[in-house]
Tab-separated table of C-alpha atoms in Angstrom:
chain	number	residue	atom	x	y	z
A	122	MET	CA	116.032	-80.597	36.876
A	123	GLU	CA	117.503	-77.556	35.106
A	124	ILE	CA	119.585	-75.207	37.235
A	125	THR	CA	119.165	-71.501	36.514
A	126	VAL	CA	121.959	-68.934	36.478
A	127	GLU	CA	120.677	-67.455	39.730
A	128	GLN	CA	120.715	-70.860	41.423
A	129	LYS	CA	124.298	-71.396	40.270
A	130	LYS	CA	125.301	-68.027	41.722
A	131	THR	CA	123.560	-68.858	44.990
A	132	ARG	CA	125.259	-72.243	45.239
A	133	THR	CA	128.652	-70.701	44.470
A	134	LYS	CA	128.109	-68.055	47.125
A	135	LYS	CA	127.124	-70.656	49.732
A	136	LYS	CA	130.188	-72.706	48.934
A	137	SER	CA	132.334	-69.592	49.045
A	138	ASP	CA	130.915	-68.597	52.428
A	139	ALA	CA	131.798	-71.964	53.952
A	140	ILE	CA	135.268	-72.024	52.407
A	141	GLN	CA	136.065	-68.458	53.438
A	142	ALA	CA	134.803	-69.045	56.982
A	143	LEU	CA	136.998	-72.144	57.263
A	144	ARG	CA	139.963	-70.200	55.916
A	145	ALA	CA	139.285	-67.574	58.557
A	146	VAL	CA	139.327	-70.012	61.479
A	147	SER	CA	142.404	-71.693	60.011
A	148	ILE	CA	144.493	-68.549	59.653
A	149	ILE	CA	143.380	-67.189	63.030
A	150	GLY	CA	144.443	-70.460	64.636
A	151	VAL	CA	147.827	-70.492	62.898
A	152	VAL	CA	148.624	-66.839	63.667
A	153	ALA	CA	147.575	-67.266	67.293
A	154	TYR	CA	149.634	-70.449	67.588
A	155	HIS	CA	152.758	-68.701	66.339
A	156	ASN	CA	152.270	-65.611	68.515
A	157	PHE	CA	149.959	-66.312	71.474
A	158	HIS	CA	150.583	-69.982	71.982
A	159	SER	CA	148.644	-70.160	75.248
A	160	LEU	CA	145.513	-68.823	73.505
A	161	SER	CA	145.666	-71.346	70.680
A	162	PRO	CA	147.861	-74.287	71.722
A	163	HIS	CA	146.478	-76.398	68.880
A	164	GLY	CA	146.287	-73.735	66.190
A	165	TRP	CA	148.348	-75.967	63.923
A	166	ILE	CA	145.093	-77.707	62.936
A	167	GLY	CA	144.559	-74.703	60.678
A	168	VAL	CA	147.027	-76.264	58.249
A	169	ASP	CA	145.041	-79.515	58.236
A	170	ILE	CA	141.861	-77.586	57.445
A	171	PHE	CA	143.632	-75.766	54.612
A	172	PHE	CA	144.561	-79.135	53.093
A	173	VAL	CA	140.939	-80.334	53.233
A	174	ILE	CA	139.791	-77.113	51.551
A	175	SER	CA	142.378	-77.547	48.798
A	176	GLY	CA	141.364	-81.152	48.206
A	177	TYR	CA	137.705	-80.168	47.928
A	178	LEU	CA	138.299	-77.221	45.603
A	179	MET	CA	140.691	-79.055	43.293
A	180	THR	CA	138.251	-81.958	43.015
A	181	MET	CA	135.393	-79.597	42.210
A	182	ILE	CA	137.442	-77.736	39.587
A	183	LEU	CA	138.754	-80.855	37.859
A	184	CYS	CA	135.437	-82.728	37.946
A	185	ARG	CA	133.639	-79.779	36.371
A	186	SER	CA	136.252	-79.020	33.712
A	187	GLY	CA	137.354	-82.574	32.999
A	188	ILE	CA	140.928	-83.489	32.113
A	189	THR	CA	141.785	-82.208	28.668
A	190	LYS	CA	144.900	-80.504	27.363
A	191	SER	CA	143.326	-77.044	27.481
A	192	SER	CA	141.692	-77.523	30.894
A	193	THR	CA	144.939	-78.841	32.388
A	194	ILE	CA	146.916	-75.892	31.019
A	195	ASN	CA	144.282	-73.527	32.392
A	196	PHE	CA	144.403	-75.317	35.755
A	197	PHE	CA	148.160	-74.866	36.092
A	198	GLN	CA	148.048	-71.266	34.899
A	199	ARG	CA	145.455	-70.342	37.509
A	200	ARG	CA	147.342	-72.086	40.308
A	201	ILE	CA	150.612	-70.424	39.308
A	202	LYS	CA	149.062	-66.944	39.132
A	203	ARG	CA	147.277	-67.454	42.433
A	204	ILE	CA	150.226	-68.751	44.449
A	205	VAL	CA	153.710	-68.327	43.029
A	206	PRO	CA	154.250	-64.553	42.484
A	207	LEU	CA	153.130	-63.520	45.963
A	208	TYR	CA	155.012	-66.451	47.471
A	209	LEU	CA	158.268	-65.380	45.794
A	210	LEU	CA	157.663	-61.730	46.673
A	211	THR	CA	157.370	-62.704	50.343
A	212	ILE	CA	160.655	-64.627	50.234
A	213	LEU	CA	162.389	-61.680	48.562
A	214	GLY	CA	160.935	-59.199	51.050
A	215	THR	CA	161.941	-61.390	53.986
A	216	LEU	CA	165.527	-61.574	52.740
A	217	LEU	CA	165.647	-57.809	52.230
A	218	PHE	CA	164.375	-57.069	55.729
A	219	GLY	CA	166.676	-59.763	57.064
A	220	ARG	CA	169.585	-57.781	55.636
A	221	ILE	CA	168.418	-54.822	57.692
A	222	PHE	CA	167.596	-56.478	61.012
A	223	TYR	CA	169.656	-59.684	61.204
A	224	ARG	CA	173.299	-59.902	62.141
A	225	GLN	CA	175.609	-60.779	59.284
A	226	HIS	CA	176.208	-64.424	60.089
A	227	HIS	CA	172.472	-64.968	60.504
A	228	VAL	CA	171.838	-63.253	57.161
A	229	PHE	CA	174.164	-65.825	55.635
A	230	GLU	CA	172.288	-68.677	57.316
A	231	ILE	CA	168.781	-67.593	56.279
A	232	GLY	CA	170.103	-67.073	52.760
A	233	LYS	CA	171.177	-70.707	52.615
A	234	GLU	CA	167.848	-71.775	54.065
A	235	ALA	CA	165.893	-69.682	51.534
A	236	PHE	CA	166.940	-71.957	48.667
A	237	TRP	CA	164.561	-74.645	49.955
A	238	PRO	CA	161.299	-72.652	49.859
A	239	LEU	CA	162.481	-70.940	46.673
A	240	PHE	CA	162.242	-74.271	44.845
A	241	PHE	CA	159.148	-75.471	46.761
A	242	ILE	CA	160.918	-78.219	48.698
A	243	TYR	CA	161.121	-76.661	52.158
A	244	ASN	CA	159.034	-79.505	53.552
A	245	PHE	CA	162.151	-81.678	53.096
A	246	TYR	CA	164.459	-79.234	54.888
A	247	TYR	CA	163.928	-80.620	58.383
A	248	TYR	CA	164.186	-84.165	57.132
A	249	PHE	CA	167.818	-83.488	56.245
A	250	PHE	CA	168.817	-80.896	58.826
A	251	ASP	CA	166.612	-81.165	61.880
A	252	GLU	CA	164.809	-84.321	62.931
A	253	SER	CA	163.717	-82.996	66.315
A	254	LYS	CA	160.010	-82.576	66.957
A	255	GLU	CA	160.565	-79.810	69.424
A	256	ALA	CA	162.483	-77.743	66.878
A	257	PHE	CA	159.243	-77.055	65.008
A	258	PHE	CA	156.646	-77.112	67.750
A	259	ASP	CA	158.737	-74.896	70.035
A	260	VAL	CA	157.297	-71.993	68.117
A	261	ALA	CA	159.339	-69.234	69.768
A	262	ALA	CA	162.645	-71.101	69.831
A	263	THR	CA	164.291	-69.706	66.715
A	264	ALA	CA	164.085	-66.791	64.346
A	265	ARG	CA	163.926	-68.787	61.120
A	266	PRO	CA	161.527	-66.799	58.935
A	267	PHE	CA	160.536	-69.454	56.372
A	268	LYS	CA	159.179	-72.225	58.585
A	269	GLN	CA	155.573	-71.620	57.568
A	270	THR	CA	156.324	-72.278	53.884
A	271	TRP	CA	156.514	-76.066	54.312
A	272	SER	CA	152.732	-76.419	54.009
A	273	LEU	CA	152.631	-74.312	50.847
A	274	CYS	CA	155.315	-76.558	49.371
A	275	VAL	CA	153.146	-79.594	50.151
A	276	GLU	CA	150.150	-77.926	48.480
A	277	LEU	CA	152.135	-77.019	45.374
A	278	GLN	CA	153.427	-80.573	45.117
A	279	TYR	CA	149.819	-81.774	45.365
A	280	TYR	CA	148.697	-79.349	42.637
A	281	THR	CA	151.444	-80.697	40.382
A	282	LEU	CA	150.197	-84.276	40.716
A	283	VAL	CA	146.432	-83.873	41.025
A	284	PRO	CA	145.603	-83.502	37.280
A	285	LEU	CA	147.416	-86.755	36.566
A	286	ILE	CA	145.567	-88.447	39.428
A	287	PHE	CA	142.200	-87.241	38.145
A	288	PHE	CA	143.051	-88.198	34.572
A	289	VAL	CA	142.775	-91.786	35.801
A	290	PHE	CA	140.256	-91.094	38.568
A	291	LEU	CA	137.538	-89.660	36.313
A	292	LYS	CA	137.527	-92.698	34.036
A	293	PHE	CA	135.604	-94.621	36.700
A	294	GLU	CA	132.052	-94.235	37.963
A	295	ARG	CA	131.409	-92.495	41.253
A	296	LYS	CA	131.079	-95.634	43.407
A	297	ILE	CA	134.509	-96.841	42.355
A	298	ARG	CA	135.960	-93.350	42.841
A	299	ILE	CA	134.630	-93.235	46.385
A	300	CYS	CA	136.090	-96.663	47.164
A	301	CYS	CA	139.477	-95.591	45.773
A	302	THR	CA	139.293	-92.367	47.790
A	303	LEU	CA	138.586	-94.268	51.008
A	304	PHE	CA	141.467	-96.625	50.264
A	305	ALA	CA	143.806	-93.655	49.701
A	306	ILE	CA	142.660	-92.024	52.954
A	307	VAL	CA	143.273	-95.161	55.006
A	308	GLY	CA	146.613	-95.877	53.330
A	309	SER	CA	147.966	-92.359	53.728
A	310	PHE	CA	146.686	-92.135	57.309
A	311	CYS	CA	148.462	-95.373	58.233
A	312	LEU	CA	151.633	-94.122	56.555
A	313	HIS	CA	151.370	-90.984	58.663
A	314	MET	CA	151.004	-92.989	61.856
A	315	PHE	CA	153.833	-95.459	61.312
A	316	THR	CA	156.614	-93.346	59.810
A	317	PRO	CA	159.152	-91.117	61.630
A	318	PHE	CA	158.054	-87.628	62.593
A	319	SER	CA	160.739	-86.027	60.426
A	320	PHE	CA	159.022	-87.594	57.408
A	321	ASN	CA	155.342	-87.825	58.291
A	322	PHE	CA	154.767	-84.265	59.459
A	323	ARG	CA	155.678	-82.435	56.259
A	324	SER	CA	155.513	-84.884	53.355
A	325	LEU	CA	152.795	-85.141	50.722
A	326	PRO	CA	152.322	-88.947	50.951
A	327	THR	CA	151.558	-88.732	54.682
A	328	ARG	CA	149.332	-85.673	54.249
A	329	PHE	CA	147.541	-86.964	51.169
A	330	TRP	CA	144.646	-88.331	53.233
A	331	GLU	CA	143.684	-84.790	54.243
A	332	PHE	CA	143.387	-83.684	50.618
A	333	MET	CA	141.412	-86.835	49.869
A	334	ILE	CA	138.932	-86.044	52.639
A	335	GLY	CA	138.170	-82.920	50.611
A	336	THR	CA	137.745	-85.109	47.530
A	337	LEU	CA	135.410	-87.468	49.392
A	338	THR	CA	133.381	-84.494	50.625
A	339	TYR	CA	132.788	-83.303	47.073
A	340	GLU	CA	131.773	-86.760	45.846
A	341	ILE	CA	129.283	-87.247	48.676
A	342	ILE	CA	127.789	-83.789	48.106
A	343	GLN	CA	127.273	-84.660	44.443
A	344	ILE	CA	125.391	-87.825	45.394
A	345	PHE	CA	122.958	-85.836	47.540
A	346	GLU	CA	122.528	-83.116	44.928
A	347	GLU	CA	121.732	-85.670	42.226
A	348	GLN	CA	119.010	-87.153	44.446
A	349	LYS	CA	117.280	-83.837	45.105
A	350	ILE	CA	113.586	-83.732	44.141
A	351	SER	CA	112.344	-80.697	42.281
A	352	PRO	CA	109.030	-79.195	43.523
A	353	THR	CA	107.987	-78.917	39.873
A	354	ASP	CA	108.419	-82.639	39.134
A	355	GLY	CA	105.281	-84.800	38.882
A	356	ASN	CA	102.299	-84.149	41.143
A	357	SER	CA	104.274	-83.276	44.281
A	358	ASP	CA	102.481	-81.606	47.117
A	359	LEU	CA	104.214	-78.213	47.038
A	360	LYS	CA	103.110	-77.277	50.519
A	361	GLN	CA	104.458	-80.500	52.013
A	362	ILE	CA	107.764	-80.141	50.153
A	363	LYS	CA	108.092	-76.567	51.413
A	364	VAL	CA	107.686	-77.759	55.017
A	365	VAL	CA	110.301	-80.468	54.495
A	366	GLN	CA	112.669	-77.959	52.937
A	367	ILE	CA	112.302	-75.532	55.840
A	368	SER	CA	112.898	-78.367	58.304
A	369	ASN	CA	115.960	-79.552	56.383
A	370	PHE	CA	117.394	-76.063	56.160
A	371	SER	CA	117.009	-75.555	59.908
A	372	TYR	CA	118.517	-78.957	60.587
A	373	PHE	CA	121.522	-78.463	58.328
A	374	SER	CA	122.011	-74.916	59.572
A	375	LEU	CA	122.316	-76.226	63.124
A	376	LEU	CA	124.747	-78.942	62.043
A	377	THR	CA	126.850	-76.373	60.181
A	378	ILE	CA	127.018	-74.132	63.245
A	379	LEU	CA	127.990	-77.038	65.502
A	380	SER	CA	130.652	-78.276	63.073
A	381	TYR	CA	132.112	-74.810	62.651
A	382	ALA	CA	132.090	-74.236	66.414
A	383	GLY	CA	133.935	-77.543	66.758
A	384	CYS	CA	136.748	-76.191	64.569
A	385	TRP	CA	137.145	-73.236	66.921
A	386	PHE	CA	136.924	-75.535	69.929
A	387	LEU	CA	139.845	-77.644	68.682
A	388	LEU	CA	142.117	-74.596	68.490
A	389	TYR	CA	142.316	-74.616	72.278
A	390	PHE	CA	141.152	-77.990	73.537
A	391	SER	CA	142.722	-81.324	72.705
A	392	THR	CA	141.776	-84.972	72.948
A	393	GLY	CA	145.325	-85.677	74.101
A	394	ASN	CA	146.144	-87.508	70.881
A	395	LEU	CA	147.766	-85.625	68.004
A	396	MET	CA	146.401	-87.831	65.233
A	397	LEU	CA	142.890	-87.826	66.663
A	398	ASP	CA	142.933	-84.014	66.871
A	399	ARG	CA	144.086	-83.849	63.275
A	400	ALA	CA	141.440	-86.311	62.075
A	401	LEU	CA	138.679	-84.477	63.962
A	402	SER	CA	139.675	-81.117	62.502
A	403	CYS	CA	139.573	-82.559	58.974
A	404	LEU	CA	136.223	-84.245	59.602
A	405	LEU	CA	134.683	-81.065	61.025
A	406	ALA	CA	135.952	-79.018	58.076
A	407	ALA	CA	134.388	-81.538	55.696
A	408	LEU	CA	131.096	-81.390	57.609
A	409	VAL	CA	131.033	-77.585	57.461
A	410	ILE	CA	131.480	-77.698	53.688
A	411	GLY	CA	128.915	-80.461	53.261
A	412	PHE	CA	126.191	-79.176	55.568
A	413	SER	CA	126.524	-75.596	54.304
A	414	LYS	CA	125.440	-76.763	50.846
A	415	PHE	CA	121.923	-77.243	52.253
A	416	GLU	CA	121.642	-73.975	54.163
A	417	LYS	CA	119.031	-71.424	53.247
A	418	SER	CA	120.693	-68.392	54.844
A	419	SER	CA	124.177	-69.058	56.071
A	420	PHE	CA	125.636	-67.350	59.117
A	421	LEU	CA	128.987	-68.105	57.513
A	422	SER	CA	128.471	-65.072	55.267
A	423	PHE	CA	129.456	-62.826	58.207
A	424	THR	CA	131.499	-60.096	56.494
A	425	PRO	CA	134.555	-60.083	58.817
A	426	LEU	CA	134.919	-63.852	58.421
A	427	ARG	CA	134.740	-63.572	54.652
A	428	TYR	CA	137.331	-60.798	54.596
A	429	ILE	CA	139.742	-62.692	56.834
A	430	GLY	CA	139.270	-65.642	54.510
A	431	ASN	CA	140.055	-63.400	51.541
A	432	ILE	CA	143.377	-62.226	52.991
A	433	SER	CA	144.245	-65.597	54.531
A	434	TYR	CA	146.875	-66.480	51.921
A	435	SER	CA	148.694	-63.155	52.235
A	436	LEU	CA	148.443	-63.283	56.014
A	437	TYR	CA	149.760	-66.837	56.138
A	438	LEU	CA	152.791	-65.813	54.096
A	439	VAL	CA	153.753	-62.657	55.987
A	440	HIS	CA	152.774	-63.248	59.617
A	441	PHE	CA	155.644	-65.580	60.427
A	442	PRO	CA	158.521	-63.532	58.940
A	443	VAL	CA	157.178	-60.383	60.596
A	444	SER	CA	156.922	-62.015	64.032
A	445	ARG	CA	160.337	-63.715	63.788
A	446	ILE	CA	162.134	-60.559	62.660
A	447	ALA	CA	160.448	-58.601	65.461
A	448	MET	CA	161.424	-61.190	68.091
A	449	TYR	CA	164.965	-61.385	66.748
A	450	SER	CA	165.365	-57.617	66.940
A	451	MET	CA	164.121	-57.459	70.518
A	452	GLN	CA	166.464	-60.221	71.642
A	453	GLU	CA	169.579	-59.222	69.703
A	454	TYR	CA	169.529	-55.440	69.879
A	455	TRP	CA	167.459	-54.564	72.926
A	456	GLN	CA	168.339	-57.649	74.971
A	457	SER	CA	164.785	-57.870	76.264
A	458	GLN	CA	162.003	-60.402	76.358
A	459	VAL	CA	159.126	-59.997	73.939
A	460	THR	CA	156.043	-58.488	75.547
A	461	VAL	CA	152.371	-58.910	74.733
A	462	LYS	CA	152.249	-55.339	73.448
A	463	GLN	CA	155.078	-55.997	71.005
A	464	VAL	CA	153.446	-59.184	69.738
A	465	LEU	CA	150.163	-57.327	69.212
A	466	ILE	CA	152.045	-54.713	67.200
A	467	SER	CA	153.636	-57.516	65.183
A	468	ILE	CA	150.218	-59.054	64.462
A	469	PHE	CA	148.810	-55.645	63.519
A	470	LEU	CA	151.690	-55.086	61.083
A	471	SER	CA	151.133	-58.550	59.618
A	472	ILE	CA	147.437	-57.841	59.042
A	473	LEU	CA	148.179	-54.403	57.585
A	474	ILE	CA	150.784	-55.792	55.178
A	475	SER	CA	148.422	-58.637	54.245
A	476	CYS	CA	145.601	-56.231	53.402
A	477	LEU	CA	147.935	-54.111	51.279
A	478	LEU	CA	149.288	-57.165	49.464
A	479	TYR	CA	145.814	-58.596	48.889
A	480	HIS	CA	144.343	-55.426	47.388
A	481	SER	CA	147.384	-54.142	45.500
A	482	VAL	CA	149.284	-57.266	44.436
A	483	GLU	CA	147.457	-60.568	44.958
A	484	LYS	CA	144.216	-59.588	43.218
A	485	TRP	CA	146.146	-57.930	40.395
A	486	TRP	CA	148.241	-61.024	39.724
A	487	ILE	CA	145.153	-63.245	39.710
A	488	LYS	CA	143.486	-61.073	37.066
A	489	ALA	CA	146.657	-60.408	35.075
A	490	HIS	CA	147.529	-62.192	31.861
A	491	PHE	CA	149.552	-65.341	32.401
A	492	LYS	CA	152.525	-63.909	30.489
A	493	THR	CA	152.618	-61.007	32.936
A	494	SER	CA	152.733	-63.439	35.840
A	495	VAL	CA	155.525	-65.427	34.184
A	496	ILE	CA	157.600	-62.271	33.678
A	497	SER	CA	156.993	-61.311	37.311
A	498	ILE	CA	158.039	-64.776	38.475
A	499	VAL	CA	161.247	-64.690	36.425
A	500	VAL	CA	162.161	-61.243	37.763
A	501	LEU	CA	161.449	-62.282	41.360
A	502	TYR	CA	163.488	-65.456	40.954
A	503	VAL	CA	166.459	-63.559	39.538
A	504	LEU	CA	166.368	-60.913	42.276
A	505	THR	CA	166.012	-63.503	45.034
A	506	ILE	CA	168.829	-65.699	43.745
A	507	LEU	CA	171.092	-62.655	43.370
A	508	LEU	CA	170.307	-61.627	46.933
A	509	ILE	CA	171.055	-65.120	48.243
A	510	THR	CA	174.231	-65.684	46.250
A	511	GLU	CA	175.696	-62.205	46.660
A	512	PRO	CA	177.763	-63.188	49.735
A	513	TYR	CA	179.235	-66.126	47.854
A	514	VAL	CA	180.067	-64.025	44.809
A	515	THR	CA	181.474	-60.926	46.480
A	516	LYS	CA	182.941	-62.735	49.504
A	517	LYS	CA	182.341	-59.624	51.554
A	518	LEU	CA	179.961	-61.041	54.129
A	519	ILE	CA	181.707	-61.404	57.477
A	520	CYS	CA	180.553	-63.903	60.113
A	521	GLY	CA	181.791	-62.345	63.322
A	522	ASP	CA	185.584	-62.833	63.287
A	523	TYR	CA	185.422	-65.302	60.395
A	524	SER	CA	185.416	-64.725	56.662
A	525	ILE	CA	182.832	-66.363	54.450
A	526	GLU	CA	185.399	-68.951	53.381
A	527	ASN	CA	185.374	-70.137	56.976
A	528	SER	CA	181.650	-69.675	57.465
A	529	ASP	CA	181.218	-73.124	59.005
A	530	ALA	CA	182.931	-71.712	62.074
A	531	CYS	CA	180.047	-69.269	62.527
A	532	PRO	CA	177.482	-70.103	65.198
A	533	ALA	CA	174.877	-72.382	63.639
A	534	PHE	CA	171.539	-70.690	63.210
A	535	ASN	CA	169.704	-73.432	65.050
A	536	GLN	CA	171.915	-72.733	68.082
A	537	PHE	CA	170.701	-69.149	68.189
A	538	THR	CA	169.633	-67.962	71.641
A	539	GLN	CA	166.058	-69.002	72.229
A	540	ILE	CA	163.517	-66.214	72.150
A	541	ARG	CA	160.767	-66.844	74.654
A	542	PRO	CA	157.940	-64.385	75.320
A	543	LYS	CA	157.042	-63.757	78.943
A	544	TRP	CA	153.829	-65.758	78.692
A	545	TYR	CA	155.512	-68.698	76.980
A	546	ASN	CA	154.862	-71.781	79.092
A	547	GLU	CA	157.984	-73.953	78.837
A	548	THR	CA	156.629	-76.510	81.303
A	549	GLU	CA	153.556	-76.998	79.130
A	550	ILE	CA	155.711	-77.513	76.023
A	551	LEU	CA	157.756	-80.181	77.769
A	552	ARG	CA	154.602	-81.844	79.074
A	553	ARG	CA	152.838	-82.034	75.733
A	554	ASN	CA	152.784	-85.438	74.139
A	555	PHE	CA	153.353	-85.343	70.428
């Protein structure tokens, strides 16, 4: 059956609606988790959903383009333009505002920490420096502004490897690919379950199963699409086919709504098992993507959801530094607890900055020539490294009563006074079983 240009546009739009709606629920969950923990105690599943989306999209892109020299170069260029410039700009901006709002010894500490996300290896930071579960999940405990970048580092590491994986993957027929995908999901999931938290939470091998769920989703969708029957084929009863189509669309629309509602449900409610929550969130995200392919008129095209999905990358980057700097300032300079009003202002600023970045910077970099992006990346790298290394070079940064040569005597950043909002439920944190 030949697919017209209009049908291709419609299919792309449906897919985009589902992806953008999932991005919206993911970023809302993550932002709420980092700011209003009691409203979204399991908002961290947003990261798991992001990984499923990435796995699905990368599989779709590579299966359609194939693995050739030109397609692989184009793949990397698009990923670099989409992710790296804005990512580096956020790190640079965070360091600049840190110079304004953080005390000197803390400026020195976040500068040292910034080297890890700068080279896309922040997901290994806690493996070497902090093996405590609570250090990450106690979301208001410290003012470290780069903690959210670990997941982006995992994604970038995945993007680096995925063309090589598919170079081998696409040599086999679909049945074998599906079997290999299932094997990878089971293997990575088991690795996640039976390795230490310091390794399994933020490493690509233990998160690989989530990307592969996205891959499996694409492969299964392709099987169903290849088996579709065209109303113009043979002597089909057009009226009967129309009835079946209407029934199917209603059925899949209901399943899409239920799956999407399940994603929202998991932001607040838990099964009591971390791995089960994570697996359910990935499964529901896959179902939303799959079922939405058969919708006639998707409710997922709701404009606010699509827009939140559009700015989700910018919002993910900026929301955490903004909230941590705001909390740090309240604790250090005003000696007061963070109030709901102040957190709402912080969220509003994060959204405002995200919108500005999306419309003025992110979209421009995506459309810009690759050479322009490379020049921007080089400039941002140079400025960021200069800003980080300046204390070492000038030796003018003072840590309290100590000079930079004796900076180890400064209070360690992870010993910084805990910042706890008034509504922060410490008893609940201690009770939670990770």
